[in-house]
Short mmCIF file of C-alpha atoms in Angstrom, two decimals:
data_model
loop_
_atom_site.label_atom_id
_atom_site.label_comp_id
_atom_site.label_asym_id
_atom_site.label_seq_id
_atom_site.Cartn_x
_atom_site.Cartn_y
_atom_site.Cartn_z
CA MET A 61 83.20 132.00 49.72
CA PRO A 62 80.63 129.30 48.69
CA VAL A 63 81.38 127.36 51.86
CA ALA A 64 81.08 130.49 53.98
CA ALA A 65 77.82 131.34 52.27
CA LEU A 66 76.47 127.84 52.91
CA LEU A 67 77.41 128.06 56.59
CA GLY A 68 75.80 131.48 56.80
CA VAL A 69 72.58 130.17 55.30
CA ALA A 70 72.60 127.25 57.78
CA LEU A 71 73.17 129.64 60.68
CA ILE A 72 70.35 131.90 59.55
CA GLY A 73 68.14 128.82 59.20
CA LEU A 74 68.92 127.73 62.74
CA VAL A 75 68.19 131.16 64.17
CA ALA A 76 64.96 131.40 62.19
CA THR A 77 63.97 127.89 63.28
CA SER A 78 64.53 128.82 66.94
CA TRP A 79 62.24 131.87 66.47
CA PHE A 80 59.37 130.22 64.65
CA LEU A 81 59.52 126.73 66.17
CA ASN A 82 56.39 125.50 67.90
CA ARG A 83 57.87 124.65 71.28
CA ASP A 84 54.70 123.00 72.58
CA ALA A 85 54.66 120.72 69.56
CA LEU A 86 58.35 119.92 70.11
CA ARG A 87 57.79 119.02 73.76
CA GLN A 88 54.77 116.86 72.91
CA ALA A 89 56.68 115.11 70.13
CA VAL A 90 59.57 114.25 72.46
CA GLU A 91 57.16 112.99 75.12
CA ALA A 92 55.39 110.85 72.52
CA GLN A 93 58.66 109.33 71.28
CA ILE A 94 59.79 108.41 74.79
CA ARG A 95 56.39 106.94 75.57
CA ALA A 96 56.29 104.98 72.31
CA VAL A 97 59.81 103.60 72.73
CA THR A 98 59.62 102.65 76.42
CA GLY A 99 55.97 101.76 76.81
CA LEU A 100 55.97 103.79 80.03
CA ASP A 101 53.94 106.87 80.84
CA LEU A 102 55.97 110.07 81.19
CA VAL A 103 54.93 112.07 84.27
CA ILE A 104 56.48 115.55 84.44
CA SER A 105 56.23 117.32 87.79
CA GLY A 106 58.77 120.08 87.22
CA SER A 107 59.61 122.62 84.55
CA THR A 108 60.51 122.02 80.90
CA GLU A 109 63.47 123.68 79.21
CA ILE A 110 63.70 123.83 75.40
CA SER A 111 66.73 125.00 73.39
CA VAL A 112 67.19 125.01 69.63
CA PHE A 113 70.35 127.06 69.14
CA PRO A 114 73.24 126.72 69.71
CA ALA A 115 72.35 123.34 71.30
CA SER A 116 69.14 121.49 70.41
CA TYR A 117 67.57 119.71 73.35
CA VAL A 118 64.53 119.36 75.56
CA SER A 119 65.08 119.01 79.34
CA PHE A 120 62.36 117.78 81.69
CA HIS A 121 62.80 118.37 85.43
CA ASP A 122 61.44 116.02 88.11
CA VAL A 123 60.31 113.27 85.72
CA GLY A 124 58.77 109.88 86.42
CA LEU A 125 58.34 106.91 84.10
CA LYS A 126 55.88 104.23 85.19
CA GLY A 127 53.65 101.55 83.74
CA ALA A 128 49.96 102.06 83.24
CA ALA A 129 49.03 99.81 86.19
CA ALA A 130 51.96 100.72 88.47
CA ALA A 131 51.44 102.94 91.47
CA ASP A 132 55.09 103.97 91.88
CA PRO A 133 57.35 105.05 89.00
CA ALA A 134 59.89 102.49 87.83
CA LEU A 135 62.22 105.36 86.99
CA ALA A 136 62.40 108.82 88.57
CA VAL A 137 64.83 111.36 87.10
CA ASP A 138 65.81 114.77 88.42
CA VAL A 139 66.66 116.00 84.90
CA LEU A 140 65.93 114.08 81.68
CA THR A 141 67.49 115.69 78.61
CA ALA A 142 66.63 114.58 75.08
CA ASN A 143 69.18 115.86 72.54
CA LEU A 144 67.69 116.43 69.07
CA ARG A 145 69.02 115.69 65.61
CA LEU A 146 69.92 118.93 63.85
CA LEU A 147 69.01 118.23 60.21
CA PRO A 148 65.50 116.86 60.87
CA LEU A 149 64.93 119.81 63.19
CA LEU A 150 65.56 122.25 60.29
CA LEU A 151 62.86 120.35 58.39
CA GLN A 152 60.43 120.68 61.33
CA ARG A 153 60.79 117.02 62.25
CA PHE A 154 61.60 116.20 65.86
CA GLU A 155 63.91 113.21 66.33
CA ILE A 156 65.87 112.32 69.46
CA SER A 157 69.56 111.54 68.95
CA ASP A 158 70.39 110.48 72.53
CA VAL A 159 69.05 110.76 76.06
CA MET A 160 70.86 112.00 79.17
CA MET A 161 69.57 111.19 82.68
CA LEU A 162 70.90 113.18 85.63
CA ARG A 163 70.44 111.62 89.08
CA PRO A 164 67.97 108.91 88.05
CA HIS A 165 66.41 106.65 90.70
CA ILE A 166 65.77 103.24 89.13
CA HIS A 167 63.46 100.87 90.99
CA VAL A 168 63.46 97.20 89.92
CA THR A 169 61.13 94.70 91.59
CA ARG A 170 60.69 91.00 91.01
CA ASP A 171 57.78 89.04 92.44
CA ALA A 172 57.73 85.43 93.61
CA ARG A 173 56.81 84.23 90.09
CA GLY A 174 59.84 85.95 88.58
CA ASP A 175 57.93 88.78 86.85
CA SER A 176 59.52 92.23 86.95
CA ASN A 177 58.05 95.72 86.81
CA TRP A 178 60.42 96.33 83.87
CA THR A 179 59.03 93.44 81.79
CA PRO A 180 56.65 95.74 79.80
CA PHE A 181 59.53 98.08 79.00
CA ILE A 182 61.74 95.23 77.73
CA SER A 183 58.90 93.85 75.60
CA THR A 184 58.15 97.29 74.12
CA ILE A 185 61.75 98.18 73.30
CA ALA A 186 62.30 94.74 71.75
CA ARG A 187 59.31 95.38 69.50
CA THR A 188 60.24 98.97 68.58
CA MET A 189 63.85 98.10 67.75
CA LYS A 190 62.91 95.60 65.06
CA PRO A 191 63.42 96.85 61.52
CA GLY A 192 60.19 98.17 60.03
CA ALA A 193 58.50 98.69 63.40
CA GLU A 194 55.74 101.32 63.52
CA ASN A 195 57.31 103.31 66.37
CA GLN A 196 60.92 102.45 65.73
CA VAL A 197 63.57 103.72 68.13
CA SER A 198 65.09 106.93 66.79
CA PHE A 199 67.87 107.33 69.36
CA SER A 200 70.66 104.83 70.05
CA GLU A 201 72.34 106.01 73.24
CA ILE A 202 71.34 106.63 76.85
CA ARG A 203 73.73 108.12 79.38
CA ILE A 204 73.20 107.90 83.13
CA GLN A 205 75.01 110.18 85.57
CA ASP A 206 75.00 109.93 89.40
CA GLY A 207 72.21 107.35 89.39
CA THR A 208 70.82 104.98 92.00
CA LEU A 209 69.34 101.52 91.42
CA THR A 210 67.26 99.61 93.97
CA PHE A 211 66.51 95.94 93.38
CA GLU A 212 63.91 93.98 95.36
CA ASP A 213 63.34 90.23 94.91
CA ALA A 214 60.28 89.04 96.81
CA GLY A 215 60.92 85.39 95.97
CA HIS A 216 64.36 85.35 97.64
CA GLN A 217 63.65 88.20 100.11
CA LEU A 218 66.61 90.09 98.68
CA THR A 219 67.23 93.84 98.51
CA GLU A 220 70.28 95.42 96.89
CA GLN A 221 71.25 98.98 95.98
CA LEU A 222 73.77 100.43 93.53
CA ASP A 223 74.89 104.04 94.04
CA ASP A 224 76.76 106.69 92.07
CA ILE A 225 76.03 104.99 88.75
CA ASP A 226 77.80 106.49 85.73
CA LEU A 227 76.76 104.44 82.73
CA SER A 228 76.56 104.68 78.96
CA LEU A 229 74.19 102.45 76.96
CA ALA A 230 74.58 102.29 73.19
CA TRP A 231 73.05 100.23 70.37
CA PRO A 232 74.46 101.52 67.05
CA SER A 233 71.88 101.74 64.29
CA ILE A 234 74.35 100.27 61.75
CA SER A 235 74.62 96.99 63.71
CA ARG A 236 72.54 94.70 65.93
CA SER A 237 74.91 94.94 68.87
CA PHE A 238 74.49 96.52 72.30
CA ALA A 239 77.11 97.75 74.75
CA ALA A 240 77.00 99.20 78.25
CA THR A 241 80.06 100.54 80.07
CA GLY A 242 80.44 102.44 83.30
CA GLN A 243 81.03 102.37 87.04
CA PHE A 244 78.93 102.09 90.19
CA ASP A 245 79.28 101.66 93.96
CA TRP A 246 78.11 98.43 95.60
CA ARG A 247 78.60 97.65 99.29
CA GLY A 248 81.29 100.25 99.69
CA GLU A 249 83.39 99.21 96.68
CA ARG A 250 83.72 100.90 93.29
CA VAL A 251 82.95 98.49 90.45
CA ASP A 252 84.00 99.02 86.84
CA GLY A 253 81.84 97.00 84.47
CA SER A 254 81.00 96.44 80.83
CA ILE A 255 78.58 94.21 78.97
CA SER A 256 78.00 93.69 75.26
CA ALA A 257 75.51 91.63 73.28
CA SER A 258 76.13 90.72 69.64
CA ASP A 259 72.38 90.59 68.82
CA PHE A 260 70.49 93.03 71.05
CA ILE A 261 67.07 92.30 69.56
CA ALA A 262 67.51 88.55 70.08
CA ALA A 263 68.68 89.10 73.65
CA LEU A 264 65.65 91.27 74.47
CA SER A 265 63.34 88.69 72.91
CA GLY A 266 64.91 85.85 74.89
CA ASP A 267 66.61 84.26 71.86
CA ARG A 268 70.25 83.21 71.78
CA SER A 269 72.78 86.02 71.54
CA GLY A 270 76.49 86.39 72.06
CA LEU A 271 77.39 87.96 75.40
CA LYS A 272 80.55 89.40 76.90
CA ALA A 273 80.57 90.74 80.46
CA ARG A 274 83.29 92.05 82.76
CA LEU A 275 83.22 93.28 86.37
CA VAL A 276 86.34 94.64 88.06
CA SER A 277 86.56 95.66 91.72
CA ALA A 278 89.16 95.53 94.47
CA PRO A 279 87.79 92.32 96.09
CA LEU A 280 86.85 90.44 92.91
CA LYS A 281 87.30 90.32 89.14
CA LEU A 282 84.84 88.42 86.95
CA ALA A 283 84.58 87.90 83.19
CA PHE A 284 82.23 85.89 80.95
CA ASP A 285 82.42 85.26 77.21
CA GLY A 286 79.72 83.12 75.62
CA THR A 287 76.02 83.10 74.73
CA VAL A 288 72.79 83.87 76.58
CA ALA A 289 69.11 83.02 76.09
CA ASN A 290 66.03 83.57 78.24
CA ARG A 291 63.01 81.76 76.86
CA THR A 292 61.58 80.04 79.95
CA SER A 293 64.56 80.60 82.26
CA MET A 294 67.98 82.22 82.04
CA MET A 295 70.50 80.08 80.13
CA MET A 296 74.14 81.00 79.65
CA GLU A 297 77.01 79.05 78.15
CA GLY A 298 80.61 80.16 77.79
CA THR A 299 83.96 80.70 79.47
CA LEU A 300 83.91 82.02 83.04
CA THR A 301 86.96 83.59 84.70
CA VAL A 302 87.09 84.67 88.36
CA ASP A 303 90.07 86.20 90.15
CA SER A 304 90.50 87.50 93.69
CA ALA A 305 93.45 88.52 95.83
CA SER A 306 91.54 87.30 98.91
CA LEU A 307 88.60 84.93 98.60
CA ARG A 308 87.78 85.58 102.26
CA ASN A 309 87.34 89.33 101.59
CA ALA A 310 85.39 88.61 98.40
CA LEU A 311 82.97 86.33 100.28
CA ARG A 312 82.43 88.97 102.96
CA TRP A 313 81.81 91.59 100.25
CA THR A 314 79.17 89.45 98.55
CA GLY A 315 77.45 88.73 101.86
CA GLN A 316 78.68 85.15 102.35
CA PRO A 317 80.24 84.25 105.73
CA PRO A 318 83.71 82.78 105.08
CA PRO A 319 84.37 79.40 106.74
CA GLY A 320 86.76 79.29 109.66
CA TYR A 321 89.55 81.79 110.25
CA GLY A 322 92.47 80.49 108.21
CA GLY A 323 93.29 80.36 104.52
CA PHE A 324 90.97 81.41 101.66
CA GLY A 325 93.42 83.95 100.28
CA ARG A 326 94.52 84.09 96.63
CA PHE A 327 91.82 82.57 94.38
CA ALA A 328 91.52 82.06 90.63
CA LEU A 329 89.09 80.02 88.55
CA LYS A 330 88.66 79.40 84.85
CA ALA A 331 86.03 77.00 83.53
CA ARG A 332 83.44 76.26 80.90
CA ALA A 333 80.16 77.43 82.47
CA ASN A 334 76.61 76.29 81.76
CA VAL A 335 73.99 78.35 83.64
CA VAL A 336 70.35 77.23 83.81
CA GLY A 337 68.25 79.35 86.13
CA PRO A 338 69.85 79.39 89.61
CA SER A 339 72.23 76.48 88.83
CA ILE A 340 75.76 76.74 87.43
CA ALA A 341 77.59 73.69 86.05
CA LEU A 342 81.34 74.15 85.54
CA THR A 343 83.41 71.78 83.41
CA ASN A 344 87.09 71.86 82.45
CA VAL A 345 87.65 73.61 85.77
CA ASN A 346 91.08 74.94 86.64
CA VAL A 347 90.94 76.38 90.15
CA GLU A 348 93.65 77.77 92.42
CA LEU A 349 93.23 78.55 96.14
CA ASP A 350 96.08 79.44 98.51
CA GLY A 351 98.60 77.97 96.09
CA ASN A 352 96.66 74.70 95.67
CA VAL A 353 95.85 74.01 92.01
CA ALA A 354 93.21 71.46 90.98
CA GLU A 355 91.20 70.41 87.93
CA GLY A 356 87.77 68.81 87.59
CA VAL A 357 84.08 69.70 87.58
CA MET A 358 81.90 71.78 89.90
CA THR A 359 78.17 72.54 90.30
CA TYR A 360 76.65 75.40 92.28
CA ALA A 361 72.92 75.92 92.93
CA ASN A 362 70.90 78.42 94.94
CA ASN A 363 67.37 77.07 95.22
CA GLY A 364 66.53 78.73 98.52
CA ARG A 365 69.69 77.15 99.98
CA GLN A 366 73.19 77.25 98.56
CA SER A 367 74.82 73.98 97.56
CA LEU A 368 78.20 73.18 96.03
CA GLN A 369 79.30 69.89 94.48
CA ALA A 370 82.80 69.28 93.18
CA THR A 371 85.08 66.50 92.01
CA LEU A 372 88.68 67.71 91.77
CA ALA A 373 92.13 66.22 91.28
CA ALA A 374 95.43 67.87 92.16
CA ASP A 375 99.12 67.12 92.09
CA SER A 376 99.67 68.45 95.63
CA LEU A 377 97.45 69.97 98.32
CA ASP A 378 98.39 71.85 101.49
CA PHE A 379 95.68 72.09 104.16
CA THR A 380 97.94 73.72 106.75
CA PRO A 381 96.41 77.25 106.39
CA TYR A 382 92.93 75.91 107.22
CA ILE A 383 93.90 74.15 110.46
CA SER A 384 96.60 76.56 111.66
CA THR A 385 94.09 78.74 113.53
CA PHE A 386 92.46 75.79 115.33
CA ARG A 387 94.15 75.46 118.72
CA LEU A 388 93.36 72.72 121.22
CA LEU A 389 95.62 74.20 123.91
CA ALA A 390 95.33 77.69 125.34
CA SER A 391 98.02 80.05 124.15
CA GLY A 392 100.89 80.29 126.61
CA ALA A 393 99.23 78.05 129.22
CA ASN A 394 99.20 74.35 129.99
CA ASP A 395 95.43 74.12 129.67
CA TRP A 396 92.80 73.34 127.08
CA ASN A 397 91.50 76.17 124.92
CA ARG A 398 88.13 77.35 126.27
CA GLN A 399 87.21 79.65 123.36
CA LEU A 400 83.78 78.79 121.98
CA PHE A 401 83.50 77.33 118.49
CA ASP A 402 82.06 79.47 115.68
CA LEU A 403 79.43 77.17 114.17
CA ASN A 404 77.77 79.60 111.74
CA SER A 405 79.69 78.29 108.73
CA LEU A 406 78.19 74.81 109.24
CA SER A 407 74.64 75.95 108.47
CA THR A 408 74.98 78.35 105.52
CA THR A 409 75.91 76.03 102.65
CA ASP A 410 75.53 72.39 101.61
CA LEU A 411 78.76 70.85 100.36
CA ASP A 412 79.56 67.60 98.56
CA MET A 413 83.21 67.48 97.50
CA ARG A 414 85.60 64.74 96.42
CA LEU A 415 89.32 65.41 96.19
CA SER A 416 92.27 63.31 95.10
CA ALA A 417 95.93 64.29 95.16
CA ALA A 418 99.34 62.75 94.64
CA ARG A 419 100.71 64.56 97.72
CA VAL A 420 98.92 66.09 100.72
CA THR A 421 100.32 68.18 103.56
CA VAL A 422 98.41 68.66 106.82
CA GLY A 423 100.62 70.57 109.23
CA PRO A 424 103.68 68.40 109.89
CA THR A 425 102.06 65.32 108.34
CA LYS A 426 103.00 64.35 104.79
CA LEU A 427 100.72 62.02 102.87
CA GLY A 428 101.22 60.30 99.55
CA ARG A 429 98.44 59.43 97.13
CA THR A 430 95.20 60.42 98.88
CA ALA A 431 91.49 60.30 98.06
CA PHE A 432 88.96 61.79 100.44
CA GLY A 433 85.55 63.43 100.50
CA ALA A 434 83.71 66.12 102.44
CA ASN A 435 79.96 66.32 102.91
CA LEU A 436 78.22 69.19 104.71
CA ARG A 437 74.45 69.10 104.96
CA GLY A 438 72.04 70.47 107.53
CA GLY A 439 74.83 71.57 109.87
CA ALA A 440 76.52 68.13 109.89
CA LEU A 441 80.03 67.79 108.45
CA ALA A 442 81.39 64.39 107.42
CA LEU A 443 84.97 63.90 106.24
CA SER A 444 85.97 60.51 104.86
CA VAL A 445 89.41 59.29 103.82
CA GLY A 446 89.01 56.54 101.25
CA GLU A 447 92.73 55.85 101.09
CA ALA A 448 95.86 57.74 102.03
CA GLN A 449 99.47 56.68 101.78
CA VAL A 450 101.09 57.69 105.07
CA TYR A 451 103.92 56.44 107.34
CA GLY A 452 104.79 53.85 104.72
CA GLY A 453 101.33 52.26 104.93
CA ILE A 454 97.66 52.98 104.23
CA ALA A 455 95.23 55.07 106.29
CA ARG A 456 91.45 55.06 106.10
CA GLY A 457 88.85 56.68 108.29
CA SER A 458 86.11 59.20 108.90
CA PHE A 459 85.59 62.35 110.93
CA GLY A 460 82.14 63.73 111.69
CA VAL A 461 80.95 66.97 113.28
CA ALA A 462 77.24 67.44 114.04
CA ARG A 463 75.88 70.72 115.34
CA ALA A 464 73.33 70.82 118.18
CA ASP A 465 72.57 74.42 119.21
CA THR A 466 75.90 75.74 120.56
CA MET A 467 77.39 72.26 120.97
CA VAL A 468 79.17 69.99 118.52
CA ASP A 469 79.22 66.21 118.57
CA VAL A 470 82.48 64.83 117.20
CA LYS A 471 83.10 61.26 116.06
CA ALA A 472 86.41 60.05 114.64
CA GLN A 473 87.43 56.61 113.41
CA PHE A 474 90.79 55.92 111.75
CA GLN A 475 92.67 52.77 110.79
CA PHE A 476 96.37 52.75 109.91
CA THR A 477 97.42 49.54 108.18
CA ASP A 478 101.02 48.27 107.97
CA VAL A 479 102.56 51.61 108.94
CA ASP A 480 105.99 52.50 110.29
CA LEU A 481 105.24 52.65 114.03
CA GLN A 482 108.20 54.89 114.82
CA ALA A 483 107.00 57.66 112.46
CA CYS A 484 103.31 57.13 113.29
CA ALA A 485 103.64 57.12 117.09
CA SER A 486 106.10 60.00 117.10
CA GLU A 487 103.94 62.31 114.99
CA LEU A 488 100.52 61.38 116.40
CA PHE A 489 101.28 60.85 120.09
CA GLY A 490 104.79 62.25 120.64
CA ILE A 491 106.15 58.77 121.43
CA ASN A 492 109.55 58.20 119.84
CA LYS A 493 110.64 55.00 121.60
CA LEU A 494 108.68 52.53 119.48
CA SER A 495 109.83 50.95 116.21
CA GLY A 496 108.56 48.23 113.92
CA ARG A 497 105.54 47.89 111.70
CA GLY A 498 101.92 47.34 112.59
CA ASN A 499 98.28 48.39 112.60
CA LEU A 500 96.69 51.17 114.63
CA SER A 501 92.94 51.67 115.14
CA VAL A 502 91.45 54.74 116.88
CA SER A 503 87.80 55.40 117.70
CA LEU A 504 86.87 58.59 119.60
CA THR A 505 83.70 60.51 120.48
CA ALA A 506 83.31 63.87 122.22
CA SER A 507 80.79 66.65 122.71
CA GLY A 508 81.26 70.29 123.71
CA SER A 509 81.22 73.94 122.74
CA SER A 510 85.03 74.40 123.00
CA PRO A 511 88.21 72.31 122.89
CA PHE A 512 88.02 72.15 126.71
CA GLY A 513 84.50 70.71 126.45
CA LEU A 514 85.65 68.12 123.92
CA ALA A 515 88.57 67.07 126.11
CA SER A 516 86.31 66.80 129.18
CA SER A 517 83.89 64.46 127.43
CA LEU A 518 86.40 62.45 125.38
CA ASP A 519 85.54 58.74 125.17
CA GLY A 520 86.90 55.98 122.97
CA THR A 521 89.51 53.31 122.42
CA ALA A 522 92.79 52.78 120.62
CA THR A 523 94.42 49.46 119.75
CA LEU A 524 97.88 48.78 118.42
CA THR A 525 99.26 45.55 117.00
CA GLY A 526 102.93 45.57 116.07
CA HIS A 527 105.54 43.08 114.89
CA ASP A 528 109.26 42.83 114.38
CA GLY A 529 110.22 45.96 116.29
CA ALA A 530 111.65 47.27 119.51
CA ILE A 531 110.87 49.49 122.49
CA SER A 532 113.83 51.76 123.13
CA GLY A 533 114.83 53.22 126.48
CA PHE A 534 115.33 49.99 128.41
CA ASN A 535 116.29 46.36 127.78
CA ALA A 536 113.81 44.06 129.52
CA GLU A 537 115.97 40.96 128.88
CA GLN A 538 119.02 42.45 130.63
CA LEU A 539 116.81 43.76 133.44
CA LEU A 540 115.36 40.28 134.12
CA LYS A 541 118.79 38.63 134.01
CA ARG A 542 120.21 41.15 136.47
CA LEU A 543 117.25 40.71 138.81
CA GLU A 544 117.74 36.95 138.59
CA ARG A 545 121.39 37.23 139.62
CA ARG A 546 120.87 39.97 142.24
CA PRO A 547 117.20 40.32 143.28
CA LEU A 548 117.97 43.27 145.56
CA SER A 549 119.68 45.39 142.89
CA GLY A 550 116.57 47.42 142.07
CA GLY A 551 118.37 50.74 142.48
CA GLY A 552 120.41 50.35 139.32
CA ASN A 553 120.00 52.43 136.17
CA PHE A 554 118.25 50.42 133.44
CA ARG A 555 117.16 53.35 131.19
CA SER A 556 119.28 52.32 128.26
CA GLY A 557 119.20 49.87 125.43
CA ALA A 558 116.11 48.51 123.70
CA THR A 559 113.70 45.62 124.06
CA PRO A 560 113.09 43.81 120.76
CA TYR A 561 109.74 42.11 120.20
CA ASP A 562 108.18 39.73 117.71
CA ASN A 563 104.56 40.72 118.48
CA LEU A 564 103.17 43.66 120.44
CA ASN A 565 99.56 44.28 121.47
CA VAL A 566 98.44 47.49 123.17
CA ALA A 567 94.87 48.48 124.08
CA VAL A 568 93.99 51.91 125.51
CA LYS A 569 90.62 53.17 126.72
CA PHE A 570 89.92 56.89 127.03
#
């Protein structure tokens, strides 16, 4: 009975409060709290709905929040609902417990200097959240339903949009933490994300704070666990993890043209990341791509132009997927391929990479310990082989591709030292009648917009010096002896045996 009586008194109090409450004062108090917390002016174009019992809330229809000097609102909401705390309401005090935004349209702009239209809001909320602040935040949760966010970066001429945003923002009053969880649509994919800061006030003020972030979508999964600070520029340090079932699809989704047509499937990366502004330095890198696993360091920067630097070491590398789609001959015909080259990937990114591996596979070719580098800058690609163990010897060389409009200029220089000539000639030129050991030097140049164009303009030389081997298929010594005995016996069959040699010199000009 005492409990029932207490509940009855509370119910009567609520009903009486709903009768005698000054609704204009309630609406003005809620508007003042939102204005004080956000630092933005509240512009109400629609109706206002106030309820005290059974639910206590104030709903504003067709609302805009904008800065004092801004022409367009930074935030436009179809329905903004401020739920009220029950006990203070009985005492004629109006305090917001949480805020619900239905179909908000968030507009974020960033000028060339890096200033945002949301900078005043961040500064105000950082000030009001500090303990003892004059207009301290009374509510600790904001929920967004069916929202849209538009981001415009004038410095990088970038525009992005997030749709169907369902998000919950919370900063518990009993702790200094902040958490945001929810989903949104970006470029046709649903993204599930979460972010948490261990010290929300420090993060808003630009001081160091712990940070955990996670983004999960069908093309890409990304996670970060570390610290963040933003005094003069964004600085992040921690563990970065990236995972994708197809790196090619992930690059397309993020707006990056994937190179070539082969490979770039399964991708995984885990590293210690250090972010300073637009640059990311990765140490203790463990990266996997198409079954190739490597370790080392990487650096990525986007200062108007993307650049990637990497030094990696691997136990084994297989480059077959990346060259399998490049065909010199036309399919099903005894002719050169006339399909034009796709040269767009040569001009989008600068690359400086050094790789070393104990074993390397390039199509049918097997290499031992190999060290090589790749440099791509200004549309010019340079590949250099410092040393590669192949055919029982050592190979060194360079391969360069320079873009000129729709044409490519190709230069190749390779030297094979003390190699097994039988394996080398058979695999490179299809000649299987030569044995021994020796040196091979090849220098080629070509220019064209297709493999047919390269073949038509091919120019260069090749030299071969061999020793202690043989040429199979005929025996020159027996042939000369037979001709000496019977000069007119030229109709005989001499396509058998082998001709041994001590030294062999061959020079070919293309």
